[in-house]
């Protein structure tokens, strides 16, 4: 068998379709890698071996009968543990859902399995998707495969670490304010936040419903595109999913002719790590050399993004998480009085970051403060969306850093959550505007840490993002580099 | 609005509104953090000079109000901490002479 743990989803699919390898063999290769690498990294909360092997056996039987294989046949993957999996625990890395087994699959999960993927496990995360380090998991932090003293980013921490360490070629995460793109940048991966509504959220445990999107992380641009295409399209079970038909599986050619790229120069200022600045500027130069027209662009209100997000996301979180009350599912702390039981169950079941956001959200929606906080934030969101609309009248893509710096050491928060919120400064604005955004590897620091550049596109123009990403992937030649 | 928005009493009331009981130790830790966050987001006041309009929120489309398959009662109750005779069981809510 010529496949290795670093083979791409596209290579695995071709090898399976060509009869070179069985789905069961591919599953075994991945499961062995999980056994070796998961104990130190804590990327996966659970391994769903029986489910993966059962799907592999079905596909191998189909192949033996000469049947046509689905497009991702035999591709192993993992999904963030806030995506529901029927009969497999789905914890959101929270004590309050520690034993929860959903009675249904998320649409994104069932679409991937329908396309032939093998679900190998459920990935660690910051509790309910709230955090940017992976440290807010009730089941322990995930480590960065490039440097285990550092965070992998979050909140899709385990998904990123599993892909970067060669357990699987791609994974599904969710992105509310950067939770796919930031860990992708910290782990040297492609991470897509699709257009709001492009992928069904049915079965994604809700955090902030005006922002949440499901998106893929992968080691190659093509794999990220394939996974995105497989999960895209309308879903009658999610009334916020867009009616546009699914994305065709064939990726766009990596050609830049006629492409106008706006470099967000004010995102390359003194607050950004000099190595990150240089690598993103280098990516812009590559695009220019490859035939794109690169000019400067600006988003004058983007600096209000973090403040806007940390009003709106907690507000929605306080409402969405009201359902966890120890009645229908999840942890219950029995009390004589119902109200006391709610308070005690939630107090015992939620971690610090979730409590902070539930309280902040309750505050900004409370009588007397709603106008000062929530309504102001809604206006700021509209101003940021208008900035993007103006920029996209001039250019087809925006380019900047995904994060102000590379992955930082574990334990940085030190009781100051606000300082971590500020790390989301570049990933939040496209999320507020509902636009597709892709983090693309653009190089390594001198210390060997990966750095990501963020491409932002117009609504529903994911293909344009992948044109540029495919070009940069070839031009920068980073594909062969893996964590030791 | 420059004074702290969260007095100790106000913070206790907020916990009640959020249906969230904090220990004294947690409350002492989280209250200043929440103050810092709320202080930071006040920078949005600087936008008041601009006449940005938030616009109406788009309403989610509604599907026809027709029955369709869903979870069976058994499936819906399977994850409940306490269920009985097809119902979720909770502590007594109404108080009366027979309570």
mmCIF file of N, CA and C in Angstrom, chain A residues 60-175:
data_model
loop_
_atom_site.group_PDB
_atom_site.id
_atom_site.type_symbol
_atom_site.label_atom_id
_atom_site.label_comp_id
_atom_site.label_asym_id
_atom_site.label_seq_id
_atom_site.Cartn_x
_atom_site.Cartn_y
_atom_site.Cartn_z
ATOM 1 N N UNK A 60 -16.369 -1.348 1.110
ATOM 2 C CA UNK A 60 -15.577 -2.419 0.491
ATOM 3 C C UNK A 60 -16.484 -3.456 -0.167
ATOM 4 N N UNK A 61 -17.628 -3.725 0.459
ATOM 5 C CA UNK A 61 -18.579 -4.674 -0.138
ATOM 6 C C UNK A 61 -19.163 -4.104 -1.432
ATOM 7 N N UNK A 62 -19.450 -2.807 -1.402
ATOM 8 C CA UNK A 62 -19.960 -2.140 -2.597
ATOM 9 C C UNK A 62 -18.935 -2.234 -3.727
ATOM 10 N N UNK A 63 -17.683 -1.994 -3.365
ATOM 11 C CA UNK A 63 -16.587 -2.041 -4.346
ATOM 12 C C UNK A 63 -16.465 -3.459 -4.922
ATOM 13 N N UNK A 64 -16.575 -4.465 -4.046
ATOM 14 C CA UNK A 64 -16.436 -5.863 -4.488
ATOM 15 C C UNK A 64 -17.548 -6.248 -5.460
ATOM 16 N N UNK A 65 -18.719 -5.639 -5.281
ATOM 17 C CA UNK A 65 -19.833 -5.918 -6.198
ATOM 18 C C UNK A 65 -19.702 -5.129 -7.490
ATOM 19 N N UNK A 66 -18.678 -4.279 -7.563
ATOM 20 C CA UNK A 66 -18.492 -3.477 -8.770
ATOM 21 C C UNK A 66 -19.330 -2.218 -8.799
ATOM 22 N N UNK A 67 -19.861 -1.833 -7.640
ATOM 23 C CA UNK A 67 -20.708 -0.642 -7.584
ATOM 24 C C UNK A 67 -19.886 0.643 -7.668
ATOM 25 N N UNK A 68 -20.538 1.730 -8.060
ATOM 26 C CA UNK A 68 -19.868 3.032 -8.156
ATOM 27 C C UNK A 68 -19.633 3.575 -6.745
ATOM 28 N N UNK A 69 -18.389 3.975 -6.483
ATOM 29 C CA UNK A 69 -18.055 4.475 -5.154
ATOM 30 C C UNK A 69 -18.397 5.961 -5.043
ATOM 31 N N UNK A 70 -18.847 6.396 -3.860
ATOM 32 C CA UNK A 70 -19.112 7.823 -3.659
ATOM 33 C C UNK A 70 -17.794 8.619 -3.650
ATOM 34 N N UNK A 71 -17.882 9.941 -3.774
ATOM 35 C CA UNK A 71 -16.691 10.760 -4.062
ATOM 36 C C UNK A 71 -15.634 10.828 -2.963
ATOM 37 N N UNK A 72 -15.980 10.538 -1.717
ATOM 38 C CA UNK A 72 -14.966 10.568 -0.657
ATOM 39 C C UNK A 72 -14.790 9.165 -0.056
ATOM 40 N N UNK A 73 -14.979 8.139 -0.882
ATOM 41 C CA UNK A 73 -14.950 6.766 -0.377
ATOM 42 C C UNK A 73 -13.638 6.459 0.338
ATOM 43 N N UNK A 74 -13.755 6.048 1.589
ATOM 44 C CA UNK A 74 -12.594 5.610 2.351
ATOM 45 C C UNK A 74 -11.800 6.712 3.016
ATOM 46 N N UNK A 75 -12.264 7.955 2.927
ATOM 47 C CA UNK A 75 -11.505 9.063 3.531
ATOM 48 C C UNK A 75 -11.831 9.146 5.021
ATOM 49 N N UNK A 76 -10.827 8.934 5.876
ATOM 50 C CA UNK A 76 -11.094 9.028 7.317
ATOM 51 C C UNK A 76 -11.169 10.489 7.751
ATOM 52 N N UNK A 77 -12.056 10.772 8.661
ATOM 53 C CA UNK A 77 -12.093 12.129 9.188
ATOM 54 C C UNK A 77 -12.669 12.138 10.590
ATOM 55 N N UNK A 78 -12.478 13.267 11.249
ATOM 56 C CA UNK A 78 -13.041 13.456 12.584
ATOM 57 C C UNK A 78 -13.878 14.729 12.564
ATOM 58 N N UNK A 79 -14.818 14.836 13.491
ATOM 59 C CA UNK A 79 -15.635 16.047 13.586
ATOM 60 C C UNK A 79 -15.579 16.577 15.019
ATOM 61 N N UNK A 80 -15.653 17.873 15.097
ATOM 62 C CA UNK A 80 -15.667 18.569 16.391
ATOM 63 C C UNK A 80 -16.836 18.041 17.227
ATOM 64 N N UNK A 81 -16.604 17.919 18.516
ATOM 65 C CA UNK A 81 -17.611 17.273 19.363
ATOM 66 C C UNK A 81 -18.777 18.181 19.735
ATOM 67 N N UNK A 82 -19.040 19.206 18.889
ATOM 68 C CA UNK A 82 -20.313 19.934 19.002
ATOM 69 C C UNK A 82 -21.195 19.634 17.796
ATOM 70 N N UNK A 83 -20.793 18.653 16.994
ATOM 71 C CA UNK A 83 -21.626 18.167 15.893
ATOM 72 C C UNK A 83 -22.236 16.839 16.325
ATOM 73 N N UNK A 84 -23.551 16.762 16.269
ATOM 74 C CA UNK A 84 -24.244 15.598 16.811
ATOM 75 C C UNK A 84 -24.009 14.356 15.958
ATOM 76 N N UNK A 85 -23.799 13.253 16.658
ATOM 77 C CA UNK A 85 -23.614 11.952 16.018
ATOM 78 C C UNK A 85 -24.535 10.968 16.729
ATOM 79 N N UNK A 86 -25.407 10.381 15.952
ATOM 80 C CA UNK A 86 -26.423 9.493 16.501
ATOM 81 C C UNK A 86 -25.782 8.329 17.268
ATOM 82 N N UNK A 87 -26.180 8.200 18.520
ATOM 83 C CA UNK A 87 -25.696 7.094 19.333
ATOM 84 C C UNK A 87 -24.245 7.206 19.778
ATOM 85 N N UNK A 88 -23.565 8.275 19.371
ATOM 86 C CA UNK A 88 -22.185 8.513 19.822
ATOM 87 C C UNK A 88 -22.210 9.773 20.674
ATOM 88 N N UNK A 89 -21.590 9.693 21.842
ATOM 89 C CA UNK A 89 -21.649 10.834 22.742
ATOM 90 C C UNK A 89 -21.184 12.121 22.063
ATOM 91 N N UNK A 90 -21.837 13.207 22.389
ATOM 92 C CA UNK A 90 -21.552 14.535 21.843
ATOM 93 C C UNK A 90 -21.549 15.478 23.024
ATOM 94 N N UNK A 91 -20.340 15.865 23.454
ATOM 95 C CA UNK A 91 -20.233 16.522 24.765
ATOM 96 C C UNK A 91 -20.037 18.029 24.705
ATOM 97 N N UNK A 92 -19.665 18.574 23.543
ATOM 98 C CA UNK A 92 -19.264 19.984 23.475
ATOM 99 C C UNK A 92 -18.137 20.291 24.464
ATOM 100 N N UNK A 93 -17.385 19.255 24.862
ATOM 101 C CA UNK A 93 -16.307 19.401 25.854
ATOM 102 C C UNK A 93 -16.803 20.061 27.134
ATOM 103 N N UNK A 94 -18.047 19.738 27.512
ATOM 104 C CA UNK A 94 -18.667 20.339 28.692
ATOM 105 C C UNK A 94 -19.125 19.251 29.653
ATOM 106 N N UNK A 95 -18.973 19.508 30.942
ATOM 107 C CA UNK A 95 -19.508 18.580 31.949
ATOM 108 C C UNK A 95 -21.023 18.447 31.805
ATOM 109 N N UNK A 96 -21.664 19.501 31.350
ATOM 110 C CA UNK A 96 -23.130 19.476 31.345
ATOM 111 C C UNK A 96 -23.657 18.489 30.297
ATOM 112 N N UNK A 97 -22.830 18.141 29.295
ATOM 113 C CA UNK A 97 -23.242 17.165 28.286
ATOM 114 C C UNK A 97 -22.338 15.937 28.281
ATOM 115 N N UNK A 98 -21.704 15.680 29.396
ATOM 116 C CA UNK A 98 -20.676 14.635 29.451
ATOM 117 C C UNK A 98 -21.192 13.280 28.967
ATOM 118 N N UNK A 99 -22.446 12.966 29.236
ATOM 119 C CA UNK A 99 -22.994 11.647 28.878
ATOM 120 C C UNK A 99 -24.058 11.720 27.797
ATOM 121 N N UNK A 100 -24.116 12.825 27.076
ATOM 122 C CA UNK A 100 -25.222 13.014 26.132
ATOM 123 C C UNK A 100 -25.005 12.237 24.828
ATOM 124 N N UNK A 101 -25.983 11.415 24.482
ATOM 125 C CA UNK A 101 -25.978 10.711 23.196
ATOM 126 C C UNK A 101 -27.127 11.229 22.349
ATOM 127 N N UNK A 102 -26.824 11.944 21.258
ATOM 128 C CA UNK A 102 -27.906 12.504 20.437
ATOM 129 C C UNK A 102 -28.693 11.406 19.724
ATOM 130 N N UNK A 103 -29.976 11.665 19.482
ATOM 131 C CA UNK A 103 -30.772 10.691 18.722
ATOM 132 C C UNK A 103 -30.708 10.920 17.213
ATOM 133 N N UNK A 104 -29.844 11.809 16.748
ATOM 134 C CA UNK A 104 -29.756 12.064 15.301
ATOM 135 C C UNK A 104 -28.355 12.540 14.944
ATOM 136 N N UNK A 105 -28.061 12.513 13.620
ATOM 137 C CA UNK A 105 -26.784 13.004 13.108
ATOM 138 C C UNK A 105 -26.946 14.428 12.600
ATOM 139 N N UNK A 106 -25.909 15.243 12.774
ATOM 140 C CA UNK A 106 -25.863 16.547 12.116
ATOM 141 C C UNK A 106 -25.875 16.331 10.606
ATOM 142 N N UNK A 107 -26.502 17.256 9.881
ATOM 143 C CA UNK A 107 -26.549 17.127 8.422
ATOM 144 C C UNK A 107 -25.144 17.084 7.818
ATOM 145 N N UNK A 108 -24.238 17.909 8.307
ATOM 146 C CA UNK A 108 -22.872 17.919 7.749
ATOM 147 C C UNK A 108 -22.215 16.552 7.928
ATOM 148 N N UNK A 109 -22.466 15.909 9.051
ATOM 149 C CA UNK A 109 -21.889 14.586 9.307
ATOM 150 C C UNK A 109 -22.514 13.549 8.377
ATOM 151 N N UNK A 110 -23.836 13.565 8.265
ATOM 152 C CA UNK A 110 -24.468 12.535 7.430
ATOM 153 C C UNK A 110 -24.129 12.752 5.953
ATOM 154 N N UNK A 111 -23.920 14.009 5.553
ATOM 155 C CA UNK A 111 -23.518 14.239 4.156
ATOM 156 C C UNK A 111 -22.117 13.695 3.894
ATOM 157 N N UNK A 112 -21.208 13.886 4.827
ATOM 158 C CA UNK A 112 -19.846 13.365 4.625
ATOM 159 C C UNK A 112 -19.840 11.842 4.622
ATOM 160 N N UNK A 113 -20.553 11.239 5.557
ATOM 161 C CA UNK A 113 -20.602 9.776 5.563
ATOM 162 C C UNK A 113 -21.310 9.260 4.307
ATOM 163 N N UNK A 114 -22.320 9.990 3.868
ATOM 164 C CA UNK A 114 -22.993 9.619 2.623
ATOM 165 C C UNK A 114 -22.056 9.694 1.433
ATOM 166 N N UNK A 115 -21.085 10.618 1.499
ATOM 167 C CA UNK A 115 -20.107 10.762 0.418
ATOM 168 C C UNK A 115 -18.985 9.735 0.546
ATOM 169 N N UNK A 116 -19.074 8.860 1.546
ATOM 170 C CA UNK A 116 -18.097 7.778 1.658
ATOM 171 C C UNK A 116 -17.044 7.957 2.734
ATOM 172 N N UNK A 117 -17.106 9.052 3.480
ATOM 173 C CA UNK A 117 -16.103 9.287 4.518
ATOM 174 C C UNK A 117 -16.310 8.342 5.704
ATOM 175 N N UNK A 118 -15.209 8.064 6.411
ATOM 176 C CA UNK A 118 -15.239 7.191 7.581
ATOM 177 C C UNK A 118 -15.083 8.054 8.828
ATOM 178 N N UNK A 119 -16.118 8.090 9.676
ATOM 179 C CA UNK A 119 -16.048 8.913 10.893
ATOM 180 C C UNK A 119 -15.243 8.175 11.955
ATOM 181 N N UNK A 120 -14.074 8.749 12.256
ATOM 182 C CA UNK A 120 -13.115 8.062 13.120
ATOM 183 C C UNK A 120 -13.173 8.521 14.572
ATOM 184 N N UNK A 121 -13.701 9.730 14.795
ATOM 185 C CA UNK A 121 -13.718 10.186 16.179
ATOM 186 C C UNK A 121 -14.315 11.562 16.319
ATOM 187 N N UNK A 122 -14.465 11.937 17.601
ATOM 188 C CA UNK A 122 -15.023 13.235 17.963
ATOM 189 C C UNK A 122 -13.900 14.067 18.587
ATOM 190 N N UNK A 123 -13.741 15.271 18.056
ATOM 191 C CA UNK A 123 -12.568 16.072 18.394
ATOM 192 C C UNK A 123 -12.832 17.045 19.539
ATOM 193 N N UNK A 124 -11.795 17.240 20.333
ATOM 194 C CA UNK A 124 -11.808 18.155 21.467
ATOM 195 C C UNK A 124 -12.033 19.593 20.983
ATOM 196 N N UNK A 125 -12.475 20.441 21.901
ATOM 197 C CA UNK A 125 -12.778 21.840 21.558
ATOM 198 C C UNK A 125 -12.803 22.661 22.834
ATOM 199 N N UNK A 126 -12.798 23.967 22.662
ATOM 200 C CA UNK A 126 -13.143 24.835 23.785
ATOM 201 C C UNK A 126 -14.638 24.665 24.038
ATOM 202 N N UNK A 127 -14.991 24.553 25.294
ATOM 203 C CA UNK A 127 -16.362 24.224 25.687
ATOM 204 C C UNK A 127 -17.397 25.026 24.889
ATOM 205 N N UNK A 128 -18.294 24.317 24.220
ATOM 206 C CA UNK A 128 -19.353 24.912 23.388
ATOM 207 C C UNK A 128 -18.806 25.832 22.293
ATOM 208 N N UNK A 129 -17.517 25.700 21.978
ATOM 209 C CA UNK A 129 -16.933 26.546 20.926
ATOM 210 C C UNK A 129 -16.472 27.899 21.435
ATOM 211 N N UNK A 130 -16.365 28.054 22.752
ATOM 212 C CA UNK A 130 -16.033 29.359 23.319
ATOM 213 C C UNK A 130 -14.590 29.388 23.797
ATOM 214 N N UNK A 131 -13.731 29.955 22.941
ATOM 215 C CA UNK A 131 -12.327 30.061 23.306
ATOM 216 C C UNK A 131 -11.474 30.035 22.059
ATOM 217 N N UNK A 132 -10.207 30.372 22.207
ATOM 218 C CA UNK A 132 -9.321 30.376 21.051
ATOM 219 C C UNK A 132 -7.997 29.698 21.361
ATOM 220 N N UNK A 133 -8.010 28.781 22.353
ATOM 221 C CA UNK A 133 -6.775 28.086 22.705
ATOM 222 C C UNK A 133 -6.966 26.575 22.849
ATOM 223 N N UNK A 134 -8.184 26.110 22.960
ATOM 224 C CA UNK A 134 -8.425 24.707 23.275
ATOM 225 C C UNK A 134 -8.322 24.405 24.764
ATOM 226 N N UNK A 135 -7.954 25.408 25.544
ATOM 227 C CA UNK A 135 -7.769 25.164 26.984
ATOM 228 C C UNK A 135 -9.085 25.179 27.760
ATOM 229 N N UNK A 136 -10.155 25.673 27.143
ATOM 230 C CA UNK A 136 -11.441 25.721 27.840
ATOM 231 C C UNK A 136 -12.228 24.428 27.695
ATOM 232 N N UNK A 137 -11.558 23.302 27.528
ATOM 233 C CA UNK A 137 -12.247 22.015 27.474
ATOM 234 C C UNK A 137 -12.332 21.436 28.872
ATOM 235 N N UNK A 138 -13.503 20.897 29.208
ATOM 236 C CA UNK A 138 -13.641 20.237 30.513
ATOM 237 C C UNK A 138 -12.818 18.955 30.560
ATOM 238 N N UNK A 139 -12.332 18.497 29.414
ATOM 239 C CA UNK A 139 -11.610 17.223 29.359
ATOM 240 C C UNK A 139 -10.132 17.410 29.019
ATOM 241 N N UNK A 140 -9.599 18.573 29.367
ATOM 242 C CA UNK A 140 -8.173 18.823 29.224
ATOM 243 C C UNK A 140 -7.832 19.488 27.910
ATOM 244 N N UNK A 141 -6.733 20.247 27.904
ATOM 245 C CA UNK A 141 -6.347 20.975 26.699
ATOM 246 C C UNK A 141 -5.792 20.032 25.618
ATOM 247 N N UNK A 142 -5.879 20.475 24.370
ATOM 248 C CA UNK A 142 -5.211 19.817 23.252
ATOM 249 C C UNK A 142 -3.869 20.521 23.032
ATOM 250 N N UNK A 143 -2.855 19.754 22.643
ATOM 251 C CA UNK A 143 -1.536 20.352 22.402
ATOM 252 C C UNK A 143 -1.313 20.548 20.901
ATOM 253 N N UNK A 144 -0.464 21.514 20.576
ATOM 254 C CA UNK A 144 -0.158 21.798 19.177
ATOM 255 C C UNK A 144 0.893 20.797 18.671
ATOM 256 N N UNK A 145 0.599 20.043 17.593
ATOM 257 C CA UNK A 145 1.555 19.047 17.098
ATOM 258 C C UNK A 145 2.895 19.651 16.675
ATOM 259 N N UNK A 146 2.925 20.928 16.317
ATOM 260 C CA UNK A 146 4.181 21.557 15.900
ATOM 261 C C UNK A 146 5.052 21.893 17.089
ATOM 262 N N UNK A 147 4.437 22.079 18.244
ATOM 263 C CA UNK A 147 5.180 22.393 19.470
ATOM 264 C C UNK A 147 4.236 22.139 20.643
ATOM 265 N N UNK A 148 4.423 21.008 21.336
ATOM 266 C CA UNK A 148 3.444 20.629 22.373
ATOM 267 C C UNK A 148 3.415 21.562 23.580
ATOM 268 N N UNK A 149 4.307 22.541 23.635
ATOM 269 C CA UNK A 149 4.220 23.535 24.707
ATOM 270 C C UNK A 149 3.270 24.660 24.333
ATOM 271 N N UNK A 150 2.748 24.605 23.104
ATOM 272 C CA UNK A 150 1.893 25.689 22.618
ATOM 273 C C UNK A 150 0.470 25.209 22.356
ATOM 274 N N UNK A 151 -0.433 26.179 22.297
ATOM 275 C CA UNK A 151 -1.841 25.861 22.023
ATOM 276 C C UNK A 151 -2.011 25.592 20.534
ATOM 277 N N UNK A 152 -3.011 24.755 20.173
ATOM 278 C CA UNK A 152 -3.298 24.532 18.759
ATOM 279 C C UNK A 152 -4.253 25.581 18.205
ATOM 280 N N UNK A 153 -4.704 26.508 19.060
ATOM 281 C CA UNK A 153 -5.770 27.428 18.676
ATOM 282 C C UNK A 153 -7.111 26.811 18.994
ATOM 283 N N UNK A 154 -8.147 27.601 18.811
ATOM 284 C CA UNK A 154 -9.485 27.107 19.115
ATOM 285 C C UNK A 154 -10.528 27.983 18.463
ATOM 286 N N UNK A 155 -11.734 27.582 18.566
ATOM 287 C CA UNK A 155 -12.159 26.505 19.440
ATOM 288 C C UNK A 155 -12.076 25.121 18.796
ATOM 289 N N UNK A 156 -11.807 25.025 17.468
ATOM 290 C CA UNK A 156 -11.726 23.696 16.841
ATOM 291 C C UNK A 156 -10.323 23.119 17.069
ATOM 292 N N UNK A 157 -9.925 23.032 18.324
ATOM 293 C CA UNK A 157 -8.559 22.674 18.707
ATOM 294 C C UNK A 157 -8.217 21.245 18.333
ATOM 295 N N UNK A 158 -9.073 20.315 18.689
ATOM 296 C CA UNK A 158 -8.794 18.905 18.433
ATOM 297 C C UNK A 158 -8.856 18.573 16.949
ATOM 298 N N UNK A 159 -9.785 19.199 16.244
ATOM 299 C CA UNK A 159 -9.899 18.973 14.800
ATOM 300 C C UNK A 159 -8.593 19.377 14.119
ATOM 301 N N UNK A 160 -8.059 20.547 14.502
ATOM 302 C CA UNK A 160 -6.822 21.029 13.893
ATOM 303 C C UNK A 160 -5.648 20.130 14.246
ATOM 304 N N UNK A 161 -5.540 19.748 15.520
ATOM 305 C CA UNK A 161 -4.404 18.924 15.944
ATOM 306 C C UNK A 161 -4.465 17.541 15.302
ATOM 307 N N UNK A 162 -5.670 16.989 15.118
ATOM 308 C CA UNK A 162 -5.803 15.662 14.510
ATOM 309 C C UNK A 162 -5.335 15.682 13.060
ATOM 310 N N UNK A 163 -5.671 16.738 12.342
ATOM 311 C CA UNK A 163 -5.274 16.830 10.931
ATOM 312 C C UNK A 163 -3.778 17.118 10.830
ATOM 313 N N UNK A 164 -3.288 18.051 11.644
ATOM 314 C CA UNK A 164 -1.868 18.420 11.559
ATOM 315 C C UNK A 164 -0.945 17.279 11.965
ATOM 316 N N UNK A 165 -1.416 16.375 12.826
ATOM 317 C CA UNK A 165 -0.554 15.290 13.302
ATOM 318 C C UNK A 165 -0.704 14.024 12.458
ATOM 319 N N UNK A 166 -1.467 14.091 11.385
ATOM 320 C CA UNK A 166 -1.548 12.945 10.484
ATOM 321 C C UNK A 166 -2.522 11.858 10.909
ATOM 322 N N UNK A 167 -3.423 12.161 11.841
ATOM 323 C CA UNK A 167 -4.433 11.148 12.207
ATOM 324 C C UNK A 167 -5.447 10.986 11.075
ATOM 325 N N UNK A 168 -5.835 12.105 10.469
ATOM 326 C CA UNK A 168 -6.821 12.125 9.380
ATOM 327 C C UNK A 168 -6.416 13.250 8.422
ATOM 328 N N UNK A 169 -6.844 13.160 7.150
ATOM 329 C CA UNK A 169 -6.498 14.239 6.215
ATOM 330 C C UNK A 169 -7.369 15.480 6.364
ATOM 331 N N UNK A 170 -8.582 15.312 6.886
ATOM 332 C CA UNK A 170 -9.396 16.507 7.087
ATOM 333 C C UNK A 170 -10.398 16.289 8.201
ATOM 334 N N UNK A 171 -10.989 17.384 8.636
ATOM 335 C CA UNK A 171 -11.885 17.364 9.786
ATOM 336 C C UNK A 171 -12.925 18.453 9.604
ATOM 337 N N UNK A 172 -14.017 18.314 10.336
ATOM 338 C CA UNK A 172 -15.001 19.398 10.383
ATOM 339 C C UNK A 172 -14.899 20.107 11.724
ATOM 340 N N UNK A 173 -14.890 21.426 11.645
ATOM 341 C CA UNK A 173 -14.984 22.247 12.843
ATOM 342 C C UNK A 173 -16.192 23.155 12.712
ATOM 343 N N UNK A 174 -16.286 24.123 13.609
ATOM 344 C CA UNK A 174 -17.298 25.163 13.471
ATOM 345 C C UNK A 174 -16.628 26.486 13.767
ATOM 346 N N UNK A 175 -17.129 27.540 13.117
ATOM 347 C CA UNK A 175 -16.492 28.858 13.184
ATOM 348 C C UNK A 175 -17.570 29.878 13.526
#
